[in-house]
Amino acid sequence: TPTAYGTPLAEGKETRIIDGRGYVLEYPISADFALIKAQKGDRWGNLVYRKTARNFGPIMASAAKCTVVQVREIVELGAIDPEVVVTPGIFVQRVVGVDVADALTQPQAAA
């Protein structure tokens, strides 16, 4: 990224000049596991998100070595329009269905 080149943020990091412009080498984010929440998914792991779950879910699914997804609704293969799939199943290793009532239940404190 050229953003931090020539600033204190670039100190200690690898820099390169490409086509006359300075860049700081930033390595991509990675994780061993990603635990993700999605609105809908099929058994192959194709996912559709709801609202802000779309912010980091797709990024972490592609960055993790093992992605486990909690979905509210597991649908049949082919039921999700390919145009609305946000995370393709190639990035998902496990899909866990959670009942909507269970997902909405708030934890109760022990008396």
C-alpha positions as protocol buffer text, in pm:
chain_id: "A"
residue {
  index: 1
  type: THR
  ca { x: 0 y: 0 z: 0 }
}
residue {
  index: 2
  type: PRO
  ca { x: 131 y: 349 z: -76 }
}
residue {
  index: 3
  type: THR
  ca { x: -60 y: 495 z: 220 }
}
residue {
  index: 4
  type: ALA
  ca { x: 208 y: 462 z: 490 }
}
residue {
  index: 5
  type: TYR
  ca { x: 516 y: 500 z: 269 }
}
residue {
  index: 6
  type: GLY
  ca { x: 756 y: 759 z: 410 }
}
residue {
  index: 7
  type: THR
  ca { x: 577 y: 780 z: 747 }
}
residue {
  index: 8
  type: PRO
  ca { x: 669 y: 638 z: 1090 }
}
residue {
  index: 9
  type: LEU
  ca { x: 420 y: 356 z: 1024 }
}
residue {
  index: 10
  type: ALA
  ca { x: 654 y: 221 z: 756 }
}
residue {
  index: 11
  type: GLU
  ca { x: 949 y: 186 z: 995 }
}
residue {
  index: 12
  type: GLY
  ca { x: 1061 y: -176 z: 1025 }
}
residue {
  index: 13
  type: LYS
  ca { x: 849 y: -291 z: 730 }
}
residue {
  index: 14
  type: GLU
  ca { x: 958 y: -389 z: 383 }
}
residue {
  index: 15
  type: THR
  ca { x: 919 y: -112 z: 125 }
}
residue {
  index: 16
  type: ARG
  ca { x: 945 y: -120 z: -251 }
}
residue {
  index: 17
  type: ILE
  ca { x: 948 y: 127 z: -536 }
}
residue {
  index: 18
  type: ILE
  ca { x: 718 y: 16 z: -819 }
}
residue {
  index: 19
  type: ASP
  ca { x: 690 y: 231 z: -1131 }
}
residue {
  index: 20
  type: GLY
  ca { x: 845 y: 520 z: -941 }
}
residue {
  index: 21
  type: ARG
  ca { x: 596 y: 509 z: -653 }
}
residue {
  index: 22
  type: GLY
  ca { x: 681 y: 395 z: -298 }
}
residue {
  index: 23
  type: TYR
  ca { x: 485 y: 114 z: -133 }
}
residue {
  index: 24
  type: VAL
  ca { x: 484 y: -56 z: 208 }
}
residue {
  index: 25
  type: LEU
  ca { x: 446 y: -434 z: 199 }
}
residue {
  index: 26
  type: GLU
  ca { x: 153 y: -542 z: 419 }
}
residue {
  index: 27
  type: TYR
  ca { x: 80 y: -911 z: 459 }
}
residue {
  index: 28
  type: PRO
  ca { x: -282 y: -1028 z: 435 }
}
residue {
  index: 29
  type: ILE
  ca { x: -484 y: -1114 z: 744 }
}
residue {
  index: 30
  type: SER
  ca { x: -498 y: -1484 z: 828 }
}
residue {
  index: 31
  type: ALA
  ca { x: -653 y: -1704 z: 1097 }
}
residue {
  index: 32
  type: ASP
  ca { x: -659 y: -2068 z: 1197 }
}
residue {
  index: 33
  type: PHE
  ca { x: -1035 y: -2060 z: 1263 }
}
residue {
  index: 34
  type: ALA
  ca { x: -1322 y: -1828 z: 1174 }
}
residue {
  index: 35
  type: LEU
  ca { x: -1657 y: -1852 z: 1350 }
}
residue {
  index: 36
  type: ILE
  ca { x: -1914 y: -1678 z: 1130 }
}
residue {
  index: 37
  type: LYS
  ca { x: -2285 y: -1606 z: 1154 }
}
residue {
  index: 38
  type: ALA
  ca { x: -2495 y: -1603 z: 835 }
}
residue {
  index: 39
  type: GLN
  ca { x: -2865 y: -1570 z: 759 }
}
residue {
  index: 40
  type: LYS
  ca { x: -2892 y: -1852 z: 508 }
}
residue {
  index: 41
  type: GLY
  ca { x: -2670 y: -2125 z: 371 }
}
residue {
  index: 42
  type: ASP
  ca { x: -2678 y: -2460 z: 196 }
}
residue {
  index: 43
  type: ARG
  ca { x: -2495 y: -2779 z: 291 }
}
residue {
  index: 44
  type: TRP
  ca { x: -2207 y: -2687 z: 60 }
}
residue {
  index: 45
  type: GLY
  ca { x: -2146 y: -2366 z: 256 }
}
residue {
  index: 46
  type: ASN
  ca { x: -2272 y: -2106 z: 8 }
}
residue {
  index: 47
  type: LEU
  ca { x: -2374 y: -1816 z: 233 }
}
residue {
  index: 48
  type: VAL
  ca { x: -2606 y: -1515 z: 238 }
}
residue {
  index: 49
  type: TYR
  ca { x: -2566 y: -1261 z: 519 }
}
residue {
  index: 50
  type: ARG
  ca { x: -2802 y: -1016 z: 686 }
}
residue {
  index: 51
  type: LYS
  ca { x: -2710 y: -654 z: 758 }
}
residue {
  index: 52
  type: THR
  ca { x: -2376 y: -601 z: 936 }
}
residue {
  index: 53
  type: ALA
  ca { x: -2284 y: -971 z: 942 }
}
residue {
  index: 54
  type: ARG
  ca { x: -2163 y: -905 z: 588 }
}
residue {
  index: 55
  type: ASN
  ca { x: -1889 y: -669 z: 710 }
}
residue {
  index: 56
  type: PHE
  ca { x: -1622 y: -918 z: 820 }
}
residue {
  index: 57
  type: GLY
  ca { x: -1781 y: -1259 z: 760 }
}
residue {
  index: 58
  type: PRO
  ca { x: -1675 y: -1298 z: 396 }
}
residue {
  index: 59
  type: ILE
  ca { x: -1326 y: -1163 z: 461 }
}
residue {
  index: 60
  type: MET
  ca { x: -1260 y: -1395 z: 752 }
}
residue {
  index: 61
  type: ALA
  ca { x: -1410 y: -1695 z: 571 }
}
residue {
  index: 62
  type: SER
  ca { x: -1155 y: -1653 z: 294 }
}
residue {
  index: 63
  type: ALA
  ca { x: -868 y: -1578 z: 536 }
}
residue {
  index: 64
  type: ALA
  ca { x: -912 y: -1872 z: 775 }
}
residue {
  index: 65
  type: LYS
  ca { x: -781 y: -2224 z: 739 }
}
residue {
  index: 66
  type: CYS
  ca { x: -1106 y: -2361 z: 889 }
}
residue {
  index: 67
  type: THR
  ca { x: -1438 y: -2174 z: 873 }
}
residue {
  index: 68
  type: VAL
  ca { x: -1735 y: -2278 z: 1086 }
}
residue {
  index: 69
  type: VAL
  ca { x: -2064 y: -2106 z: 1002 }
}
residue {
  index: 70
  type: GLN
  ca { x: -2377 y: -2072 z: 1213 }
}
residue {
  index: 71
  type: VAL
  ca { x: -2681 y: -2025 z: 988 }
}
residue {
  index: 72
  type: ARG
  ca { x: -3042 y: -1955 z: 1079 }
}
residue {
  index: 73
  type: GLU
  ca { x: -3173 y: -2138 z: 776 }
}
residue {
  index: 74
  type: ILE
  ca { x: -3020 y: -2431 z: 588 }
}
residue {
  index: 75
  type: VAL
  ca { x: -3175 y: -2454 z: 241 }
}
residue {
  index: 76
  type: GLU
  ca { x: -3161 y: -2717 z: -32 }
}
residue {
  index: 77
  type: LEU
  ca { x: -2880 y: -2708 z: -287 }
}
residue {
  index: 78
  type: GLY
  ca { x: -2971 y: -2470 z: -568 }
}
residue {
  index: 79
  type: ALA
  ca { x: -3225 y: -2275 z: -358 }
}
residue {
  index: 80
  type: ILE
  ca { x: -2991 y: -1977 z: -324 }
}
residue {
  index: 81
  type: ASP
  ca { x: -2965 y: -1765 z: -638 }
}
residue {
  index: 82
  type: PRO
  ca { x: -2595 y: -1762 z: -736 }
}
residue {
  index: 83
  type: GLU
  ca { x: -2619 y: -1384 z: -784 }
}
residue {
  index: 84
  type: VAL
  ca { x: -2689 y: -1332 z: -411 }
}
residue {
  index: 85
  type: VAL
  ca { x: -2423 y: -1569 z: -272 }
}
residue {
  index: 86
  type: VAL
  ca { x: -2172 y: -1357 z: -81 }
}
residue {
  index: 87
  type: THR
  ca { x: -1938 y: -1631 z: 42 }
}
residue {
  index: 88
  type: PRO
  ca { x: -1895 y: -1934 z: -186 }
}
residue {
  index: 89
  type: GLY
  ca { x: -1877 y: -2275 z: -24 }
}
residue {
  index: 90
  type: ILE
  ca { x: -1511 y: -2325 z: -117 }
}
residue {
  index: 91
  type: PHE
  ca { x: -1421 y: -2113 z: 189 }
}
residue {
  index: 92
  type: VAL
  ca { x: -1648 y: -2301 z: 436 }
}
residue {
  index: 93
  type: GLN
  ca { x: -1561 y: -2628 z: 611 }
}
residue {
  index: 94
  type: ARG
  ca { x: -1857 y: -2666 z: 852 }
}
residue {
  index: 95
  type: VAL
  ca { x: -2220 y: -2546 z: 851 }
}
residue {
  index: 96
  type: VAL
  ca { x: -2426 y: -2554 z: 1172 }
}
residue {
  index: 97
  type: GLY
  ca { x: -2798 y: -2480 z: 1166 }
}
residue {
  index: 98
  type: VAL
  ca { x: -2940 y: -2289 z: 1462 }
}
residue {
  index: 99
  type: ASP
  ca { x: -3311 y: -2264 z: 1535 }
}
residue {
  index: 100
  type: VAL
  ca { x: -3435 y: -1903 z: 1515 }
}
residue {
  index: 101
  type: ALA
  ca { x: -3596 y: -1930 z: 1860 }
}
residue {
  index: 102
  type: ASP
  ca { x: -3266 y: -2053 z: 2009 }
}
residue {
  index: 103
  type: ALA
  ca { x: -3071 y: -1775 z: 1839 }
}
residue {
  index: 104
  type: LEU
  ca { x: -3302 y: -1509 z: 1984 }
}
residue {
  index: 105
  type: THR
  ca { x: -3305 y: -1646 z: 2339 }
}
residue {
  index: 106
  type: GLN
  ca { x: -3107 y: -1435 z: 2583 }
}
residue {
  index: 107
  type: PRO
  ca { x: -2889 y: -1612 z: 2838 }
}
residue {
  index: 108
  type: GLN
  ca { x: -3046 y: -1625 z: 3183 }
}
residue {
  index: 109
  type: ALA
  ca { x: -2846 y: -1557 z: 3497 }
}
residue {
  index: 110
  type: ALA
  ca { x: -2849 y: -1835 z: 3754 }
}
residue {
  index: 111
  type: ALA
  ca { x: -3045 y: -1753 z: 4070 }
}
